[in-house]
Amino acid sequence: CQHSKRKDLTKQVAEELKKEKIDGRKISNIEPGEWKFFVKNKLLKVLPLTEVKENRLIHPEVQNLFDIPDKLKDCKLGIWFTALETLSRTPQYDQLYNADEKWCLNRGGRPYFCPGGWRRYGFNSKKPEETDEQFEELIKNWHVAYHGTIKVNVDSIIASGLARPGSQVNGVEIKNTNGRAGATKDKIPIYLSPSIEYSAHPLYTKPTKFGNDYIYCVLQVRVRPGSFRQQQNTIWKGGWKDQKVPYDSRFGPHELEWLVDNPEDVRVTGLMVKKESKLPEVAVNERFEKNNAVKLEREKLPGKGIWYWNCSPSGGPVLSPKGPWKPYTPENNKTLETAFRRGQTACFLGDISTDIGNQLYYISFTDNVQYR
């Protein structure tokens, strides 16, 4: 299986590094030219890296060499040191998501959309008393969400978990830097979002420039169902011109922020990294203009839409255009019409009941396709 191949490769790379007396800490300090020479003349000759790459199983020690900026290798900045040294690393779950890759999965009744254009580094945030199997069983039905942060915070968050602003972690008080929207009088919650793009907003990530690119860091987490409150987009003063315009067109503005009071209800499972050549403020402005144009165009459409679903028994995204077709329930029709009118490109209906059984529905307005 793919995971077993990754584990075998990890061991082989570790063995080769020991032979060359290059450990994780030294990797962060060696010159790029020296490291590339080592990969080209040593690793590429003894490891099946070509086969691994073709299967999207790219080993982190090698993949960073080509597409992660050298600054991220600096242990003082956090990310590269954590990725190589922490005992909680799970490189078998590392992944590169292509920019044009599109899919949606059901995670505890909430959507998990493909984080296209991002690279994932896996982490296992199990507690000392938990086995790997117990940890996987615990979170398998938890929702997927994200938490944007600056890269110097990555080490401490992965090591200690997310904590509420104002609380103490290893004797250090967690500072609140981004307001307290939705907070109660006595405590500020942990802020998450089901949208990786919203979590990556410059207000949260403060992307740093390296060469011609800006680097964004977002933590992927799993969240216990029923443990959070939901509120609308609260980035608007200088960050987003109109709260009614979707920031991430796969979600409605009303569902972009999740507020968690208990840190035990959140587990960090991955570090997401993305490079972007545009100025952060330019990228945000272009996103707004694009999403707002779609919203304004759809608002002009006359009448009220009636949505139909293809109840053909065949599975997958490609269904017979002949149908049979039936109208959605009034409740689901309202959900779809609202999402379409406000400019969303997708709408997740979840596991809904139909006359051919329970079906997972994800509607793409862009492709005019229902996925089940």
Coordinates of C-alpha atoms in Angstrom, one line a residue:
C1 CA 0.0 0.0 0.0
Q2 CA 1.1 3.6 -0.4
H3 CA 1.5 4.3 3.3
S4 CA 3.8 1.2 3.8
K5 CA 5.9 2.4 0.8
R6 CA 6.3 5.8 2.5
K7 CA 7.4 4.3 5.8
D8 CA 10.0 2.1 4.0
L9 CA 11.3 5.1 2.2
T10 CA 11.4 7.2 5.3
K11 CA 13.6 4.5 6.9
Q12 CA 15.9 4.4 3.9
V13 CA 16.4 8.1 3.8
A14 CA 17.1 8.2 7.5
E15 CA 19.8 5.5 7.0
E16 CA 21.4 7.4 4.1
L17 CA 21.4 10.6 6.2
K18 CA 23.2 8.8 9.0
K19 CA 25.8 7.5 6.7
E20 CA 26.6 11.0 5.6
K21 CA 26.3 12.3 9.1
I22 CA 23.6 14.7 8.1
D23 CA 20.8 14.8 10.7
G24 CA 17.6 16.9 10.7
R25 CA 19.2 19.8 12.5
K26 CA 22.2 20.0 10.2
I27 CA 20.0 19.9 7.1
S28 CA 18.5 23.2 8.2
N29 CA 22.0 24.8 8.0
I30 CA 23.8 23.3 5.1
E31 CA 24.2 25.2 1.9
P32 CA 21.6 24.5 -0.8
G33 CA 24.3 23.5 -3.3
E34 CA 25.7 21.0 -0.9
W35 CA 22.3 19.5 -0.2
K36 CA 21.4 19.3 -3.9
F37 CA 24.7 17.6 -4.6
F38 CA 24.0 15.0 -1.8
V39 CA 20.5 14.3 -3.2
K40 CA 21.6 14.0 -6.8
N41 CA 24.7 11.9 -6.2
K42 CA 23.6 9.9 -3.2
L43 CA 19.8 9.7 -2.6
L44 CA 18.7 9.5 -6.3
K45 CA 21.1 6.6 -6.9
V46 CA 19.9 4.5 -4.0
L47 CA 16.2 5.4 -3.5
P48 CA 13.3 4.8 -5.9
L49 CA 12.3 8.5 -5.8
T50 CA 11.0 8.6 -9.4
E51 CA 8.5 5.9 -8.7
V52 CA 7.5 7.5 -5.4
K53 CA 7.0 10.9 -7.1
E54 CA 4.8 9.4 -9.8
N55 CA 2.6 8.0 -7.0
R56 CA 2.4 11.4 -5.2
L57 CA 4.4 10.0 -2.4
I58 CA 7.1 12.6 -2.2
H59 CA 9.4 12.3 0.8
P60 CA 9.5 15.6 2.7
E61 CA 13.4 15.7 3.0
V62 CA 13.5 15.6 -0.8
Q63 CA 10.3 17.5 -1.9
N64 CA 11.3 20.6 0.1
L65 CA 14.5 20.8 -1.8
F66 CA 12.7 21.8 -4.9
D67 CA 9.6 23.8 -4.0
I68 CA 9.9 25.1 -0.4
P69 CA 12.0 28.2 0.1
D70 CA 15.3 27.9 1.9
K71 CA 14.1 30.2 4.7
L72 CA 11.7 27.5 5.8
K73 CA 14.6 25.2 6.5
D74 CA 15.9 27.6 9.2
C75 CA 15.1 25.9 12.6
K76 CA 15.0 29.3 14.2
L77 CA 11.9 30.1 12.1
G78 CA 10.2 27.0 13.2
I79 CA 8.8 25.1 10.3
W80 CA 11.6 23.1 8.9
F81 CA 12.9 22.1 12.3
T82 CA 9.5 20.9 13.4
A83 CA 8.9 19.0 10.1
L84 CA 12.1 17.0 10.6
E85 CA 12.6 16.7 14.3
T86 CA 9.3 16.4 16.1
L87 CA 8.2 12.9 17.1
S88 CA 4.7 13.6 15.9
R89 CA 5.5 13.8 12.2
T90 CA 3.6 11.4 10.0
P91 CA 5.3 11.8 6.6
Q92 CA 3.1 9.0 5.1
Y93 CA 0.3 11.6 5.1
D94 CA 2.2 14.3 3.4
Q95 CA 0.5 15.4 0.2
L96 CA 0.8 17.8 -2.7
Y97 CA -2.6 19.0 -3.9
N98 CA -2.6 20.3 -7.5
A99 CA -4.1 23.7 -8.1
D100 CA -6.7 22.3 -10.5
E101 CA -7.6 19.3 -8.2
K102 CA -11.3 19.4 -7.1
W103 CA -13.2 17.0 -4.8
C104 CA -15.2 17.1 -1.7
L105 CA -15.5 14.6 1.1
N106 CA -17.8 14.1 4.0
R107 CA -16.2 14.5 7.4
G108 CA -18.7 14.1 10.2
G109 CA -21.5 15.7 8.1
R110 CA -19.4 18.7 7.1
P111 CA -17.5 19.3 3.8
Y112 CA -13.8 18.8 3.3
F113 CA -13.0 20.5 0.0
C114 CA -9.7 19.7 -1.7
P115 CA -7.1 22.3 -0.6
G116 CA -5.9 22.8 -4.2
G117 CA -2.5 24.5 -4.6
W118 CA -1.3 23.6 -1.1
R119 CA 1.3 21.2 0.3
R120 CA 0.5 19.2 3.4
Y121 CA 2.9 18.0 6.1
G122 CA 1.2 15.4 8.3
F123 CA 1.3 15.4 12.1
N124 CA 0.0 13.0 14.7
S125 CA -1.3 15.0 17.8
K126 CA -2.2 11.9 19.8
K127 CA -1.7 12.1 23.5
P128 CA 0.9 10.0 25.3
E129 CA -1.7 7.6 26.6
E130 CA -3.2 7.1 23.1
T131 CA -2.1 4.5 20.5
D132 CA -2.0 5.4 16.8
E133 CA -5.1 3.2 16.3
Q134 CA -7.0 5.0 19.1
F135 CA -6.1 8.4 17.8
E136 CA -7.3 7.5 14.2
E137 CA -10.5 6.0 15.6
L138 CA -11.1 9.1 17.7
I139 CA -10.9 11.7 14.9
K140 CA -12.2 9.7 11.9
N141 CA -15.6 11.3 12.1
W142 CA -14.4 14.7 13.3
H143 CA -14.7 17.7 10.9
V144 CA -11.7 19.1 9.0
A145 CA -11.0 22.8 9.7
Y146 CA -8.0 25.2 9.6
H147 CA -6.3 27.8 11.7
G148 CA -4.2 30.5 10.1
T149 CA -1.0 31.6 11.9
I150 CA 2.4 33.1 11.4
K151 CA 5.2 30.6 10.8
V152 CA 7.1 31.4 14.0
N153 CA 4.1 30.0 16.0
V154 CA 4.0 26.6 14.2
D155 CA 6.5 24.8 16.5
S156 CA 4.7 25.7 19.7
I157 CA 1.2 25.0 18.4
I158 CA 2.2 21.6 17.0
A159 CA 4.0 20.7 20.2
S160 CA 1.3 21.9 22.7
G161 CA -1.8 22.1 20.6
L162 CA -4.1 25.1 20.0
A163 CA -5.0 27.1 23.1
R164 CA -7.4 30.0 23.8
P165 CA -5.9 33.5 23.9
G166 CA -5.3 34.5 27.5
S167 CA -4.5 30.9 28.6
Q168 CA -1.1 29.7 29.8
V169 CA 1.0 27.2 27.8
N170 CA 4.3 26.1 29.4
G171 CA 4.3 29.3 31.5
V172 CA 3.7 31.6 28.6
E173 CA 0.4 33.5 28.0
I174 CA -1.1 33.1 24.6
K175 CA -1.6 36.6 23.1
N176 CA -4.7 37.8 21.4
T177 CA -3.7 39.6 18.1
N178 CA -6.9 39.5 16.0
G179 CA -9.8 40.8 18.0
R180 CA -12.5 38.9 20.0
A181 CA -15.5 38.7 17.7
G182 CA -18.0 36.2 19.2
A183 CA -16.1 35.9 22.5
T184 CA -17.8 35.6 25.8
K185 CA -17.1 38.1 28.6
D186 CA -14.5 35.9 30.4
K187 CA -12.8 34.0 27.6
I188 CA -11.7 34.3 23.9
P189 CA -12.3 31.1 21.9
I190 CA -10.0 29.3 19.5
Y191 CA -10.9 30.5 16.0
L192 CA -11.1 28.1 13.1
S193 CA -12.6 28.0 9.6
P194 CA -13.7 25.2 7.3
S195 CA -12.1 27.2 4.5
I196 CA -8.3 27.0 4.1
E197 CA -8.4 30.2 2.0
Y198 CA -10.2 32.2 4.6
S199 CA -7.7 30.9 7.3
A200 CA -4.9 32.0 5.0
H201 CA -6.0 35.7 4.9
P202 CA -3.0 38.0 5.5
L203 CA -4.6 39.2 8.7
Y204 CA -4.0 35.8 10.2
T205 CA -0.9 34.5 8.4
K206 CA 1.1 37.7 7.8
P207 CA 2.8 36.0 4.8
T208 CA 6.5 36.7 4.4
K209 CA 8.3 37.3 1.2
F210 CA 11.0 35.0 0.0
G211 CA 12.5 35.7 -3.4
N212 CA 9.5 36.6 -5.6
D213 CA 7.0 34.6 -3.6
Y214 CA 4.9 35.1 -0.4
I215 CA 4.7 32.1 1.9
Y216 CA 1.4 31.2 3.7
C217 CA 1.2 28.8 6.6
V218 CA -2.1 27.3 7.8
L219 CA -2.6 24.5 10.3
Q220 CA -5.1 21.8 9.4
V221 CA -7.1 20.4 12.3
R222 CA -9.8 18.0 13.2
V223 CA -12.7 19.3 15.3
R224 CA -15.1 17.4 17.5
P225 CA -18.7 17.6 16.0
G226 CA -21.0 19.8 18.1
S227 CA -18.1 21.5 20.0
F228 CA -18.1 24.9 18.3
R229 CA -20.3 27.9 17.5
Q230 CA -20.5 29.2 14.0
Q231 CA -20.4 32.9 12.9
Q232 CA -20.1 34.9 9.7
N233 CA -17.1 36.4 8.1
T234 CA -15.7 39.1 10.5
I235 CA -12.9 40.3 8.2
W236 CA -14.2 43.4 6.6
K237 CA -12.5 46.6 7.8
G238 CA -9.6 46.8 5.4
G239 CA -9.7 43.0 4.8
W240 CA -12.9 42.4 2.9
K241 CA -15.2 45.1 1.4
D242 CA -18.5 43.3 1.9
Q243 CA -19.4 40.6 4.4
K244 CA -22.2 39.3 2.2
V245 CA -19.8 38.4 -0.6
P246 CA -18.3 34.9 -0.2
Y247 CA -14.6 34.9 0.6
D248 CA -14.3 31.3 -0.4
S249 CA -16.9 30.6 -3.0
R250 CA -17.4 27.0 -1.8
F251 CA -18.8 28.4 1.5
G252 CA -21.5 30.9 2.5
P253 CA -20.3 34.0 4.5
H254 CA -22.4 32.8 7.5
E255 CA -20.3 29.6 8.0
L256 CA -16.7 30.9 7.7
E257 CA -15.8 31.0 11.4
W258 CA -16.0 28.3 14.0
L259 CA -15.4 29.2 17.7
V260 CA -14.1 26.5 20.0
D261 CA -14.0 27.0 23.8
N262 CA -12.4 23.7 24.8
P263 CA -8.9 23.0 23.4
E264 CA -9.5 19.2 23.9
D265 CA -12.0 19.4 21.0
V266 CA -9.3 20.3 18.5
R267 CA -6.4 18.2 17.2
V268 CA -3.7 19.5 14.9
T269 CA -3.1 17.0 12.0
G270 CA -1.2 18.9 9.4
L271 CA 0.8 22.0 8.4
M272 CA -0.3 23.5 5.1
V273 CA 2.1 25.6 3.1
K274 CA 1.5 27.6 -0.1
K275 CA 3.5 30.0 -2.2
E276 CA 1.9 33.0 -3.9
S277 CA 3.6 35.4 -6.2
K278 CA 1.0 38.2 -5.9
L279 CA 1.1 40.9 -3.2
P280 CA -1.2 39.6 -0.4
E281 CA -3.5 42.7 -0.6
V282 CA -3.7 42.4 -4.4
A283 CA -4.6 38.7 -4.2
V284 CA -7.4 39.5 -1.6
N285 CA -8.7 42.4 -3.8
E286 CA -8.8 40.2 -6.9
R287 CA -10.6 37.5 -5.0
F288 CA -13.2 40.0 -3.9
E289 CA -13.8 41.5 -7.3
K290 CA -14.2 38.1 -8.9
N291 CA -16.6 36.7 -6.3
N292 CA -18.6 40.0 -6.1
A293 CA -19.0 40.0 -9.9
V294 CA -20.5 36.5 -9.8
K295 CA -22.8 37.5 -6.9
L296 CA -24.1 40.6 -8.7
E297 CA -24.7 38.7 -11.9
R298 CA -26.8 36.1 -10.3
E299 CA -28.8 38.5 -8.2
K300 CA -30.1 40.0 -11.5
L301 CA -31.6 36.7 -12.6
P302 CA -35.4 36.8 -12.5
G303 CA -37.7 34.5 -10.6
K304 CA -37.0 31.8 -8.2
G305 CA -35.0 28.7 -9.2
I306 CA -36.4 25.2 -8.8
W307 CA -33.6 22.7 -8.5
Y308 CA -33.8 19.1 -9.7
W309 CA -31.6 16.1 -8.9
N310 CA -30.7 13.2 -11.1
C311 CA -31.9 10.1 -9.4
S312 CA -30.3 7.7 -11.9
P313 CA -28.9 4.8 -9.9
S314 CA -25.4 5.1 -11.5
G315 CA -22.8 6.5 -9.2
G316 CA -20.0 9.1 -9.7
P317 CA -20.2 12.6 -11.0
V318 CA -21.2 11.6 -14.5
L319 CA -24.9 10.7 -14.6
S320 CA -27.3 10.1 -17.5
P321 CA -28.7 13.5 -18.7
K322 CA -31.9 11.6 -19.4
G323 CA -32.5 11.3 -15.7
P324 CA -34.9 10.5 -14.2
W325 CA -35.0 14.0 -12.7
K326 CA -36.9 15.0 -9.5
P327 CA -37.2 18.2 -7.6
Y328 CA -35.3 18.6 -4.4
T329 CA -37.2 18.9 -1.2
P330 CA -38.3 22.5 -0.4
E331 CA -35.6 22.7 2.3
N332 CA -32.8 21.5 0.1
N333 CA -34.1 23.7 -2.8
K334 CA -33.9 26.8 -0.6
T335 CA -30.3 25.9 0.4
L336 CA -29.3 25.5 -3.2
E337 CA -31.0 28.6 -4.4
T338 CA -29.6 30.7 -1.6
A339 CA -26.1 29.4 -2.2
F340 CA -26.4 30.0 -6.0
R341 CA -27.8 33.6 -5.6
R342 CA -25.0 34.7 -3.3
G343 CA -22.4 33.7 -5.7
Q344 CA -21.1 30.3 -4.4
T345 CA -19.4 28.0 -6.9
A346 CA -20.4 24.9 -4.8
C347 CA -22.9 23.8 -2.2
F348 CA -22.5 20.8 0.2
L349 CA -25.9 19.2 1.0
G350 CA -24.4 16.3 2.9
D351 CA -25.8 12.8 3.3
I352 CA -29.5 13.5 2.4
S353 CA -32.3 11.0 2.2
T354 CA -33.6 10.2 -1.3
D355 CA -35.9 7.5 -2.7
I356 CA -32.8 5.6 -3.9
G357 CA -31.2 5.7 -0.4
N358 CA -29.0 8.1 1.5
Q359 CA -26.7 10.0 -0.9
L360 CA -23.8 12.3 -0.3
Y361 CA -24.5 15.4 -2.3
Y362 CA -22.0 18.1 -3.4
I363 CA -23.3 20.4 -6.1
S364 CA -20.9 22.3 -8.3
F365 CA -22.5 25.3 -9.9
T366 CA -19.5 26.0 -12.0
D367 CA -19.5 22.5 -13.7
N368 CA -23.3 22.1 -13.3
V369 CA -22.7 18.7 -11.8
Q370 CA -24.0 16.8 -8.8
Y371 CA -21.5 14.5 -7.1
R372 CA -22.7 11.5 -5.0

